[in-house]
């Protein structure tokens, strides 16, 4: 099972999601800007995280252990998107939490997380498509600018970002998005707007910054950059 990056253990003080490699230029001409046709296939996701200051030996140990597990970029990890601009129902800014039927939590004090946003792919969606239809059963209407995740049998959790939305008929929406679909998705595939995430790996550019410089009084502030992986 692929590990998930724990934002609760290592909160970000700065976080940037971006699509890299979306444009491939033809080189610098004698005069004027270089041509930049989009022949990239849609690029790939990167996520740059500046982690809060690690101030205890326990935090530093946990961070070092994570750095080892990531294997210098050889090991995939699921990276969640932390974003408030999702289609939460009116009055909600996060998932509802409930205990067991007898009112008790889990042994660590945590609760069940209930679904309050639910969309599904409507009609089969093909590899490399940048538009499709989705049907809502729970949550607010999508407007554009929302992240969502589709999970497929080949590449697992993949992240997409909506650029435009058309309200087709009540709870049916036509959306355009990037990057292009990573694989085929069947009618009824769950489109996860509540917990968007992407399967990634440690970027080569993060191989030094992931190891924090420890300063007196024994604290350090690492940063980490992930990039989408297809291996």
JSON list of C-alpha atoms in Angstrom, two decimals:
[
{"chain": "A", "resi": 1, "resn": "UNK", "atom": "CA", "xyz": [0.00, 0.00, 0.00]},
{"chain": "A", "resi": 2, "resn": "UNK", "atom": "CA", "xyz": [1.33, 3.44, -0.95]},
{"chain": "A", "resi": 3, "resn": "UNK", "atom": "CA", "xyz": [2.04, 5.75, 1.97]},
{"chain": "A", "resi": 4, "resn": "UNK", "atom": "CA", "xyz": [0.17, 9.08, 2.28]},
{"chain": "A", "resi": 5, "resn": "UNK", "atom": "CA", "xyz": [2.01, 12.26, 3.22]},
{"chain": "A", "resi": 6, "resn": "UNK", "atom": "CA", "xyz": [0.73, 13.30, 6.66]},
{"chain": "A", "resi": 7, "resn": "UNK", "atom": "CA", "xyz": [-0.14, 16.99, 6.56]},
{"chain": "A", "resi": 8, "resn": "UNK", "atom": "CA", "xyz": [-1.30, 16.82, 10.18]},
{"chain": "A", "resi": 9, "resn": "UNK", "atom": "CA", "xyz": [2.16, 15.70, 11.34]},
{"chain": "A", "resi": 10, "resn": "UNK", "atom": "CA", "xyz": [4.03, 18.12, 9.07]},
{"chain": "A", "resi": 11, "resn": "UNK", "atom": "CA", "xyz": [1.83, 21.17, 8.37]},
{"chain": "A", "resi": 12, "resn": "UNK", "atom": "CA", "xyz": [2.89, 23.40, 5.50]},
{"chain": "A", "resi": 13, "resn": "UNK", "atom": "CA", "xyz": [3.53, 27.09, 6.08]},
{"chain": "A", "resi": 14, "resn": "UNK", "atom": "CA", "xyz": [3.73, 27.51, 2.31]},
{"chain": "A", "resi": 15, "resn": "UNK", "atom": "CA", "xyz": [2.29, 25.24, -0.37]},
{"chain": "A", "resi": 16, "resn": "UNK", "atom": "CA", "xyz": [2.32, 25.54, -4.15]},
{"chain": "A", "resi": 17, "resn": "UNK", "atom": "CA", "xyz": [0.69, 23.16, -6.60]},
{"chain": "A", "resi": 18, "resn": "UNK", "atom": "CA", "xyz": [1.65, 23.72, -10.24]},
{"chain": "A", "resi": 19, "resn": "UNK", "atom": "CA", "xyz": [1.62, 22.00, -13.61]},
{"chain": "A", "resi": 20, "resn": "UNK", "atom": "CA", "xyz": [5.16, 21.68, -14.97]},
{"chain": "A", "resi": 21, "resn": "UNK", "atom": "CA", "xyz": [6.26, 20.91, -18.50]},
{"chain": "A", "resi": 22, "resn": "UNK", "atom": "CA", "xyz": [3.05, 22.14, -20.10]},
{"chain": "A", "resi": 23, "resn": "UNK", "atom": "CA", "xyz": [4.84, 24.02, -22.89]},
{"chain": "A", "resi": 24, "resn": "UNK", "atom": "CA", "xyz": [7.82, 22.92, -24.96]},
{"chain": "A", "resi": 25, "resn": "UNK", "atom": "CA", "xyz": [9.56, 25.72, -26.86]},
{"chain": "A", "resi": 26, "resn": "UNK", "atom": "CA", "xyz": [11.31, 25.48, -30.18]},
{"chain": "A", "resi": 27, "resn": "UNK", "atom": "CA", "xyz": [14.40, 27.38, -29.03]},
{"chain": "A", "resi": 28, "resn": "UNK", "atom": "CA", "xyz": [15.34, 31.05, -29.22]},
{"chain": "A", "resi": 29, "resn": "UNK", "atom": "CA", "xyz": [14.91, 32.61, -32.71]},
{"chain": "A", "resi": 30, "resn": "UNK", "atom": "CA", "xyz": [17.08, 35.43, -34.03]},
{"chain": "A", "resi": 31, "resn": "UNK", "atom": "CA", "xyz": [14.43, 37.95, -33.05]},
{"chain": "A", "resi": 32, "resn": "UNK", "atom": "CA", "xyz": [11.23, 37.88, -31.02]},
{"chain": "A", "resi": 33, "resn": "UNK", "atom": "CA", "xyz": [10.04, 35.39, -28.43]},
{"chain": "A", "resi": 34, "resn": "UNK", "atom": "CA", "xyz": [10.48, 31.66, -29.02]},
{"chain": "A", "resi": 35, "resn": "UNK", "atom": "CA", "xyz": [7.48, 29.71, -30.32]},
{"chain": "A", "resi": 36, "resn": "UNK", "atom": "CA", "xyz": [5.81, 27.72, -27.57]},
{"chain": "A", "resi": 37, "resn": "UNK", "atom": "CA", "xyz": [3.44, 25.11, -28.96]},
{"chain": "A", "resi": 38, "resn": "UNK", "atom": "CA", "xyz": [1.83, 22.83, -26.41]},
{"chain": "A", "resi": 39, "resn": "UNK", "atom": "CA", "xyz": [3.27, 19.46, -27.43]},
{"chain": "A", "resi": 40, "resn": "UNK", "atom": "CA", "xyz": [3.89, 18.30, -23.88]},
{"chain": "A", "resi": 41, "resn": "UNK", "atom": "CA", "xyz": [0.90, 16.01, -23.39]},
{"chain": "A", "resi": 42, "resn": "UNK", "atom": "CA", "xyz": [-0.41, 18.25, -20.62]},
{"chain": "A", "resi": 43, "resn": "UNK", "atom": "CA", "xyz": [2.55, 18.30, -18.25]},
{"chain": "A", "resi": 44, "resn": "UNK", "atom": "CA", "xyz": [2.74, 16.85, -14.76]},
{"chain": "A", "resi": 45, "resn": "UNK", "atom": "CA", "xyz": [1.94, 18.01, -11.24]},
{"chain": "A", "resi": 46, "resn": "UNK", "atom": "CA", "xyz": [4.50, 19.40, -8.81]},
{"chain": "A", "resi": 47, "resn": "UNK", "atom": "CA", "xyz": [3.88, 20.29, -5.18]},
{"chain": "A", "resi": 48, "resn": "UNK", "atom": "CA", "xyz": [6.36, 22.43, -3.23]},
{"chain": "A", "resi": 49, "resn": "UNK", "atom": "CA", "xyz": [5.87, 22.40, 0.55]},
{"chain": "A", "resi": 50, "resn": "UNK", "atom": "CA", "xyz": [7.61, 24.59, 3.12]},
{"chain": "A", "resi": 51, "resn": "UNK", "atom": "CA", "xyz": [7.21, 22.70, 6.37]},
{"chain": "A", "resi": 52, "resn": "UNK", "atom": "CA", "xyz": [6.68, 24.36, 9.74]},
{"chain": "A", "resi": 53, "resn": "UNK", "atom": "CA", "xyz": [9.63, 24.61, 12.06]},
{"chain": "A", "resi": 54, "resn": "UNK", "atom": "CA", "xyz": [10.48, 21.27, 13.65]},
{"chain": "A", "resi": 55, "resn": "UNK", "atom": "CA", "xyz": [11.08, 22.03, 17.31]},
{"chain": "A", "resi": 56, "resn": "UNK", "atom": "CA", "xyz": [11.22, 18.65, 19.09]},
{"chain": "A", "resi": 57, "resn": "UNK", "atom": "CA", "xyz": [13.40, 15.58, 18.82]},
{"chain": "A", "resi": 58, "resn": "UNK", "atom": "CA", "xyz": [10.27, 13.52, 18.06]},
{"chain": "A", "resi": 59, "resn": "UNK", "atom": "CA", "xyz": [9.37, 15.72, 15.06]},
{"chain": "A", "resi": 60, "resn": "UNK", "atom": "CA", "xyz": [12.92, 15.62, 13.72]},
{"chain": "A", "resi": 61, "resn": "UNK", "atom": "CA", "xyz": [13.08, 11.84, 14.07]},
{"chain": "A", "resi": 62, "resn": "UNK", "atom": "CA", "xyz": [9.76, 11.40, 12.24]},
{"chain": "A", "resi": 63, "resn": "UNK", "atom": "CA", "xyz": [10.90, 13.72, 9.44]},
{"chain": "A", "resi": 64, "resn": "UNK", "atom": "CA", "xyz": [14.22, 11.91, 9.02]},
{"chain": "A", "resi": 65, "resn": "UNK", "atom": "CA", "xyz": [12.41, 8.57, 8.90]},
{"chain": "A", "resi": 66, "resn": "UNK", "atom": "CA", "xyz": [10.11, 9.91, 6.16]},
{"chain": "A", "resi": 67, "resn": "UNK", "atom": "CA", "xyz": [13.12, 11.12, 4.15]},
{"chain": "A", "resi": 68, "resn": "UNK", "atom": "CA", "xyz": [14.60, 7.62, 4.31]},
{"chain": "A", "resi": 69, "resn": "UNK", "atom": "CA", "xyz": [11.33, 5.95, 3.28]},
{"chain": "A", "resi": 70, "resn": "UNK", "atom": "CA", "xyz": [11.00, 8.19, 0.21]},
{"chain": "A", "resi": 71, "resn": "UNK", "atom": "CA", "xyz": [14.14, 6.57, -1.15]},
{"chain": "A", "resi": 72, "resn": "UNK", "atom": "CA", "xyz": [15.60, 9.61, -2.96]},
{"chain": "A", "resi": 73, "resn": "UNK", "atom": "CA", "xyz": [12.61, 9.68, -5.27]},
{"chain": "A", "resi": 74, "resn": "UNK", "atom": "CA", "xyz": [12.32, 5.97, -5.95]},
{"chain": "A", "resi": 75, "resn": "UNK", "atom": "CA", "xyz": [9.26, 5.40, -3.74]},
{"chain": "A", "resi": 76, "resn": "UNK", "atom": "CA", "xyz": [5.76, 6.70, -4.62]},
{"chain": "A", "resi": 77, "resn": "UNK", "atom": "CA", "xyz": [3.72, 8.61, -2.05]},
{"chain": "A", "resi": 78, "resn": "UNK", "atom": "CA", "xyz": [0.18, 9.99, -2.15]},
{"chain": "A", "resi": 79, "resn": "UNK", "atom": "CA", "xyz": [0.19, 13.75, -1.54]},
{"chain": "A", "resi": 80, "resn": "UNK", "atom": "CA", "xyz": [-3.11, 15.35, -0.40]},
{"chain": "A", "resi": 81, "resn": "UNK", "atom": "CA", "xyz": [-4.25, 18.76, -1.61]},
{"chain": "A", "resi": 82, "resn": "UNK", "atom": "CA", "xyz": [-5.08, 21.18, 1.22]},
{"chain": "A", "resi": 83, "resn": "UNK", "atom": "CA", "xyz": [-7.53, 23.64, -0.28]},
{"chain": "A", "resi": 84, "resn": "UNK", "atom": "CA", "xyz": [-10.67, 25.43, 0.95]},
{"chain": "A", "resi": 85, "resn": "UNK", "atom": "CA", "xyz": [-12.05, 26.17, -2.53]},
{"chain": "A", "resi": 86, "resn": "UNK", "atom": "CA", "xyz": [-13.79, 22.82, -2.88]},
{"chain": "A", "resi": 87, "resn": "UNK", "atom": "CA", "xyz": [-17.58, 22.42, -3.31]},
{"chain": "A", "resi": 88, "resn": "UNK", "atom": "CA", "xyz": [-18.38, 22.08, 0.39]},
{"chain": "A", "resi": 89, "resn": "UNK", "atom": "CA", "xyz": [-22.07, 22.24, 1.32]},
{"chain": "A", "resi": 90, "resn": "UNK", "atom": "CA", "xyz": [-23.21, 25.61, 2.63]},
{"chain": "A", "resi": 91, "resn": "UNK", "atom": "CA", "xyz": [-21.92, 26.11, 6.18]},
{"chain": "A", "resi": 92, "resn": "UNK", "atom": "CA", "xyz": [-19.20, 23.43, 5.97]},
{"chain": "A", "resi": 93, "resn": "UNK", "atom": "CA", "xyz": [-15.46, 23.92, 5.51]},
{"chain": "A", "resi": 94, "resn": "UNK", "atom": "CA", "xyz": [-14.46, 20.32, 6.12]},
{"chain": "A", "resi": 95, "resn": "UNK", "atom": "CA", "xyz": [-15.75, 16.79, 6.48]},
{"chain": "A", "resi": 96, "resn": "UNK", "atom": "CA", "xyz": [-18.20, 15.89, 9.22]},
{"chain": "A", "resi": 97, "resn": "UNK", "atom": "CA", "xyz": [-16.68, 13.71, 11.95]},
{"chain": "A", "resi": 98, "resn": "UNK", "atom": "CA", "xyz": [-18.70, 11.08, 13.80]},
{"chain": "A", "resi": 99, "resn": "UNK", "atom": "CA", "xyz": [-17.90, 8.47, 16.52]},
{"chain": "A", "resi": 100, "resn": "UNK", "atom": "CA", "xyz": [-18.75, 4.76, 16.65]},
{"chain": "A", "resi": 101, "resn": "UNK", "atom": "CA", "xyz": [-22.40, 3.82, 17.13]},
{"chain": "A", "resi": 102, "resn": "UNK", "atom": "CA", "xyz": [-21.89, 3.75, 20.92]},
{"chain": "A", "resi": 103, "resn": "UNK", "atom": "CA", "xyz": [-20.53, 7.29, 20.89]},
{"chain": "A", "resi": 104, "resn": "UNK", "atom": "CA", "xyz": [-16.87, 6.31, 21.40]},
{"chain": "A", "resi": 105, "resn": "UNK", "atom": "CA", "xyz": [-13.94, 7.42, 19.20]},
{"chain": "A", "resi": 106, "resn": "UNK", "atom": "CA", "xyz": [-11.04, 5.28, 17.96]},
{"chain": "A", "resi": 107, "resn": "UNK", "atom": "CA", "xyz": [-8.30, 4.45, 20.49]},
{"chain": "A", "resi": 108, "resn": "UNK", "atom": "CA", "xyz": [-6.27, 7.50, 19.38]},
{"chain": "A", "resi": 109, "resn": "UNK", "atom": "CA", "xyz": [-9.26, 9.82, 19.80]},
{"chain": "A", "resi": 110, "resn": "UNK", "atom": "CA", "xyz": [-9.98, 10.15, 16.08]},
{"chain": "A", "resi": 111, "resn": "UNK", "atom": "CA", "xyz": [-13.43, 9.86, 14.52]},
{"chain": "A", "resi": 112, "resn": "UNK", "atom": "CA", "xyz": [-14.95, 8.57, 11.31]},
{"chain": "A", "resi": 113, "resn": "UNK", "atom": "CA", "xyz": [-14.92, 11.05, 8.43]},
{"chain": "A", "resi": 114, "resn": "UNK", "atom": "CA", "xyz": [-18.23, 11.13, 6.57]},
{"chain": "A", "resi": 115, "resn": "UNK", "atom": "CA", "xyz": [-18.71, 11.99, 2.93]},
{"chain": "A", "resi": 116, "resn": "UNK", "atom": "CA", "xyz": [-20.35, 15.35, 2.29]},
{"chain": "A", "resi": 117, "resn": "UNK", "atom": "CA", "xyz": [-19.24, 15.91, -1.32]},
{"chain": "A", "resi": 118, "resn": "UNK", "atom": "CA", "xyz": [-20.06, 13.31, -3.95]},
{"chain": "A", "resi": 119, "resn": "UNK", "atom": "CA", "xyz": [-19.64, 13.53, -7.74]},
{"chain": "A", "resi": 120, "resn": "UNK", "atom": "CA", "xyz": [-19.32, 10.77, -10.34]},
{"chain": "A", "resi": 121, "resn": "UNK", "atom": "CA", "xyz": [-18.15, 10.59, -13.94]},
{"chain": "A", "resi": 122, "resn": "UNK", "atom": "CA", "xyz": [-21.15, 10.46, -16.29]},
{"chain": "A", "resi": 123, "resn": "UNK", "atom": "CA", "xyz": [-20.46, 8.49, -19.44]},
{"chain": "A", "resi": 124, "resn": "UNK", "atom": "CA", "xyz": [-17.14, 6.83, -20.21]},
{"chain": "A", "resi": 125, "resn": "UNK", "atom": "CA", "xyz": [-14.13, 9.21, -20.19]},
{"chain": "A", "resi": 126, "resn": "UNK", "atom": "CA", "xyz": [-11.20, 8.36, -22.44]},
{"chain": "A", "resi": 127, "resn": "UNK", "atom": "CA", "xyz": [-7.44, 8.60, -22.01]},
{"chain": "A", "resi": 128, "resn": "UNK", "atom": "CA", "xyz": [-6.08, 12.11, -22.81]},
{"chain": "A", "resi": 129, "resn": "UNK", "atom": "CA", "xyz": [-9.53, 13.73, -22.73]},
{"chain": "A", "resi": 130, "resn": "UNK", "atom": "CA", "xyz": [-9.70, 17.25, -21.24]},
{"chain": "A", "resi": 131, "resn": "UNK", "atom": "CA", "xyz": [-13.47, 17.44, -20.87]},
{"chain": "A", "resi": 132, "resn": "UNK", "atom": "CA", "xyz": [-16.24, 15.20, -19.57]},
{"chain": "A", "resi": 133, "resn": "UNK", "atom": "CA", "xyz": [-19.50, 15.27, -17.64]},
{"chain": "A", "resi": 134, "resn": "UNK", "atom": "CA", "xyz": [-19.99, 14.67, -13.92]},
{"chain": "A", "resi": 135, "resn": "UNK", "atom": "CA", "xyz": [-23.14, 14.24, -11.83]},
{"chain": "A", "resi": 136, "resn": "UNK", "atom": "CA", "xyz": [-23.53, 15.58, -8.29]},
{"chain": "A", "resi": 137, "resn": "UNK", "atom": "CA", "xyz": [-25.30, 13.69, -5.52]},
{"chain": "A", "resi": 138, "resn": "UNK", "atom": "CA", "xyz": [-23.93, 15.66, -2.53]},
{"chain": "A", "resi": 139, "resn": "UNK", "atom": "CA", "xyz": [-22.20, 19.00, -2.05]},
{"chain": "A", "resi": 140, "resn": "UNK", "atom": "CA", "xyz": [-22.35, 22.44, -3.65]},
{"chain": "A", "resi": 141, "resn": "UNK", "atom": "CA", "xyz": [-22.26, 23.11, -7.37]},
{"chain": "A", "resi": 142, "resn": "UNK", "atom": "CA", "xyz": [-18.79, 23.27, -8.92]},
{"chain": "A", "resi": 143, "resn": "UNK", "atom": "CA", "xyz": [-17.82, 26.66, -10.36]},
{"chain": "A", "resi": 144, "resn": "UNK", "atom": "CA", "xyz": [-14.33, 26.15, -11.79]},
{"chain": "A", "resi": 145, "resn": "UNK", "atom": "CA", "xyz": [-10.96, 26.23, -10.05]},
{"chain": "A", "resi": 146, "resn": "UNK", "atom": "CA", "xyz": [-11.62, 23.11, -7.96]},
{"chain": "A", "resi": 147, "resn": "UNK", "atom": "CA", "xyz": [-9.26, 20.15, -7.67]},
{"chain": "A", "resi": 148, "resn": "UNK", "atom": "CA", "xyz": [-10.56, 16.59, -7.96]},
{"chain": "A", "resi": 149, "resn": "UNK", "atom": "CA", "xyz": [-9.09, 13.09, -8.02]},
{"chain": "A", "resi": 150, "resn": "UNK", "atom": "CA", "xyz": [-9.94, 10.11, -10.18]},
{"chain": "A", "resi": 151, "resn": "UNK", "atom": "CA", "xyz": [-8.60, 6.70, -9.16]},
{"chain": "A", "resi": 152, "resn": "UNK", "atom": "CA", "xyz": [-7.84, 4.18, -11.89]},
{"chain": "A", "resi": 153, "resn": "UNK", "atom": "CA", "xyz": [-6.46, 0.64, -12.01]},
{"chain": "A", "resi": 154, "resn": "UNK", "atom": "CA", "xyz": [-3.23, 1.59, -13.79]},
{"chain": "A", "resi": 155, "resn": "UNK", "atom": "CA", "xyz": [-2.02, 4.85, -12.23]},
{"chain": "A", "resi": 156, "resn": "UNK", "atom": "CA", "xyz": [-4.00, 5.04, -8.98]},
{"chain": "A", "resi": 157, "resn": "UNK", "atom": "CA", "xyz": [-4.84, 8.49, -7.61]},
{"chain": "A", "resi": 158, "resn": "UNK", "atom": "CA", "xyz": [-4.51, 11.25, -10.22]},
{"chain": "A", "resi": 159, "resn": "UNK", "atom": "CA", "xyz": [-5.19, 14.94, -9.75]},
{"chain": "A", "resi": 160, "resn": "UNK", "atom": "CA", "xyz": [-7.10, 17.27, -12.09]},
{"chain": "A", "resi": 161, "resn": "UNK", "atom": "CA", "xyz": [-8.03, 20.96, -11.92]},
{"chain": "A", "resi": 162, "resn": "UNK", "atom": "CA", "xyz": [-11.22, 22.39, -13.44]},
{"chain": "A", "resi": 163, "resn": "UNK", "atom": "CA", "xyz": [-10.87, 25.31, -15.84]},
{"chain": "A", "resi": 164, "resn": "UNK", "atom": "CA", "xyz": [-14.49, 25.79, -16.94]},
{"chain": "A", "resi": 165, "resn": "UNK", "atom": "CA", "xyz": [-17.92, 24.46, -15.94]},
{"chain": "A", "resi": 166, "resn": "UNK", "atom": "CA", "xyz": [-21.25, 24.41, -17.74]},
{"chain": "A", "resi": 167, "resn": "UNK", "atom": "CA", "xyz": [-24.44, 23.53, -15.85]},
{"chain": "A", "resi": 168, "resn": "UNK", "atom": "CA", "xyz": [-26.05, 21.07, -18.22]},
{"chain": "A", "resi": 169, "resn": "UNK", "atom": "CA", "xyz": [-29.14, 20.03, -16.31]},
{"chain": "A", "resi": 170, "resn": "UNK", "atom": "CA", "xyz": [-29.52, 20.49, -12.56]},
{"chain": "A", "resi": 171, "resn": "UNK", "atom": "CA", "xyz": [-26.92, 18.17, -11.02]},
{"chain": "A", "resi": 172, "resn": "UNK", "atom": "CA", "xyz": [-25.23, 17.33, -14.33]},
{"chain": "A", "resi": 173, "resn": "UNK", "atom": "CA", "xyz": [-22.17, 19.42, -15.19]},
{"chain": "A", "resi": 174, "resn": "UNK", "atom": "CA", "xyz": [-19.90, 19.55, -18.21]},
{"chain": "A", "resi": 175, "resn": "UNK", "atom": "CA", "xyz": [-16.31, 20.36, -17.18]},
{"chain": "A", "resi": 176, "resn": "UNK", "atom": "CA", "xyz": [-13.01, 21.08, -18.87]},
{"chain": "A", "resi": 177, "resn": "UNK", "atom": "CA", "xyz": [-9.79, 20.46, -16.95]},
{"chain": "A", "resi": 178, "resn": "UNK", "atom": "CA", "xyz": [-6.06, 19.83, -16.99]},
{"chain": "A", "resi": 179, "resn": "UNK", "atom": "CA", "xyz": [-3.97, 17.76, -17.19]},
{"chain": "A", "resi": 180, "resn": "UNK", "atom": "CA", "xyz": [-5.46, 15.36, -19.76]},
{"chain": "A", "resi": 181, "resn": "UNK", "atom": "CA", "xyz": [-6.86, 12.14, -18.33]},
{"chain": "A", "resi": 182, "resn": "UNK", "atom": "CA", "xyz": [-4.10, 9.71, -17.41]},
{"chain": "A", "resi": 183, "resn": "UNK", "atom": "CA", "xyz": [-6.18, 6.66, -18.33]},
{"chain": "A", "resi": 184, "resn": "UNK", "atom": "CA", "xyz": [-9.72, 5.59, -19.24]},
{"chain": "A", "resi": 185, "resn": "UNK", "atom": "CA", "xyz": [-12.39, 6.04, -16.56]},
{"chain": "A", "resi": 186, "resn": "UNK", "atom": "CA", "xyz": [-15.71, 4.23, -16.72]},
{"chain": "A", "resi": 187, "resn": "UNK", "atom": "CA", "xyz": [-19.16, 5.71, -16.23]},
{"chain": "A", "resi": 188, "resn": "UNK", "atom": "CA", "xyz": [-19.86, 6.02, -12.50]},
{"chain": "A", "resi": 189, "resn": "UNK", "atom": "CA", "xyz": [-16.22, 6.45, -11.42]},
{"chain": "A", "resi": 190, "resn": "UNK", "atom": "CA", "xyz": [-16.12, 8.49, -8.21]},
{"chain": "A", "resi": 191, "resn": "UNK", "atom": "CA", "xyz": [-14.74, 12.01, -8.72]},
{"chain": "A", "resi": 192, "resn": "UNK", "atom": "CA", "xyz": [-13.28, 12.91, -5.33]},
{"chain": "A", "resi": 193, "resn": "UNK", "atom": "CA", "xyz": [-13.61, 16.63, -4.60]},
{"chain": "A", "resi": 194, "resn": "UNK", "atom": "CA", "xyz": [-13.56, 16.12, -0.83]},
{"chain": "A", "resi": 195, "resn": "UNK", "atom": "CA", "xyz": [-10.08, 14.61, -0.52]},
{"chain": "A", "resi": 196, "resn": "UNK", "atom": "CA", "xyz": [-8.18, 15.48, -3.72]},
{"chain": "A", "resi": 197, "resn": "UNK", "atom": "CA", "xyz": [-4.71, 13.93, -3.91]},
{"chain": "A", "resi": 198, "resn": "UNK", "atom": "CA", "xyz": [-2.07, 12.72, -6.36]},
{"chain": "A", "resi": 199, "resn": "UNK", "atom": "CA", "xyz": [0.43, 9.85, -6.55]},
{"chain": "A", "resi": 200, "resn": "UNK", "atom": "CA", "xyz": [3.86, 11.49, -6.58]},
{"chain": "A", "resi": 201, "resn": "UNK", "atom": "CA", "xyz": [7.51, 10.99, -5.70]},
{"chain": "A", "resi": 202, "resn": "UNK", "atom": "CA", "xyz": [10.26, 13.09, -4.18]},
{"chain": "A", "resi": 203, "resn": "UNK", "atom": "CA", "xyz": [11.60, 15.48, -6.81]},
{"chain": "A", "resi": 204, "resn": "UNK", "atom": "CA", "xyz": [15.30, 15.42, -7.66]},
{"chain": "A", "resi": 205, "resn": "UNK", "atom": "CA", "xyz": [15.37, 19.13, -6.75]},
{"chain": "A", "resi": 206, "resn": "UNK", "atom": "CA", "xyz": [14.42, 18.24, -3.16]},
{"chain": "A", "resi": 207, "resn": "UNK", "atom": "CA", "xyz": [17.21, 15.78, -2.42]},
{"chain": "A", "resi": 208, "resn": "UNK", "atom": "CA", "xyz": [19.14, 18.35, -0.38]},
{"chain": "A", "resi": 209, "resn": "UNK", "atom": "CA", "xyz": [16.37, 20.52, 1.08]},
{"chain": "A", "resi": 210, "resn": "UNK", "atom": "CA", "xyz": [14.54, 17.51, 2.54]},
{"chain": "A", "resi": 211, "resn": "UNK", "atom": "CA", "xyz": [17.42, 17.13, 5.01]},
{"chain": "A", "resi": 212, "resn": "UNK", "atom": "CA", "xyz": [16.99, 20.09, 7.38]},
{"chain": "A", "resi": 213, "resn": "UNK", "atom": "CA", "xyz": [19.93, 21.96, 8.84]},
{"chain": "A", "resi": 214, "resn": "UNK", "atom": "CA", "xyz": [19.63, 21.54, 12.59]},
{"chain": "A", "resi": 215, "resn": "UNK", "atom": "CA", "xyz": [20.31, 24.74, 14.52]},
{"chain": "A", "resi": 216, "resn": "UNK", "atom": "CA", "xyz": [20.38, 25.53, 18.20]},
{"chain": "A", "resi": 217, "resn": "UNK", "atom": "CA", "xyz": [18.29, 24.89, 20.24]},
{"chain": "A", "resi": 218, "resn": "UNK", "atom": "CA", "xyz": [17.92, 21.68, 18.18]},
{"chain": "A", "resi": 219, "resn": "UNK", "atom": "CA", "xyz": [15.40, 22.70, 15.55]},
{"chain": "A", "resi": 220, "resn": "UNK", "atom": "CA", "xyz": [15.18, 22.76, 11.78]},
{"chain": "A", "resi": 221, "resn": "UNK", "atom": "CA", "xyz": [12.84, 23.76, 8.97]},
{"chain": "A", "resi": 222, "resn": "UNK", "atom": "CA", "xyz": [12.84, 21.46, 5.94]},
{"chain": "A", "resi": 223, "resn": "UNK", "atom": "CA", "xyz": [11.11, 21.90, 2.61]},
{"chain": "A", "resi": 224, "resn": "UNK", "atom": "CA", "xyz": [10.06, 19.22, 0.18]},
{"chain": "A", "resi": 225, "resn": "UNK", "atom": "CA", "xyz": [9.08, 19.13, -3.48]},
{"chain": "A", "resi": 226, "resn": "UNK", "atom": "CA", "xyz": [7.06, 16.32, -5.01]},
{"chain": "A", "resi": 227, "resn": "UNK", "atom": "CA", "xyz": [6.43, 15.57, -8.68]},
{"chain": "A", "resi": 228, "resn": "UNK", "atom": "CA", "xyz": [3.86, 13.29, -10.26]},
{"chain": "A", "resi": 229, "resn": "UNK", "atom": "CA", "xyz": [5.17, 9.79, -10.96]},
{"chain": "A", "resi": 230, "resn": "UNK", "atom": "CA", "xyz": [4.05, 7.22, -13.51]},
{"chain": "A", "resi": 231, "resn": "UNK", "atom": "CA", "xyz": [6.35, 4.37, -12.49]}
]
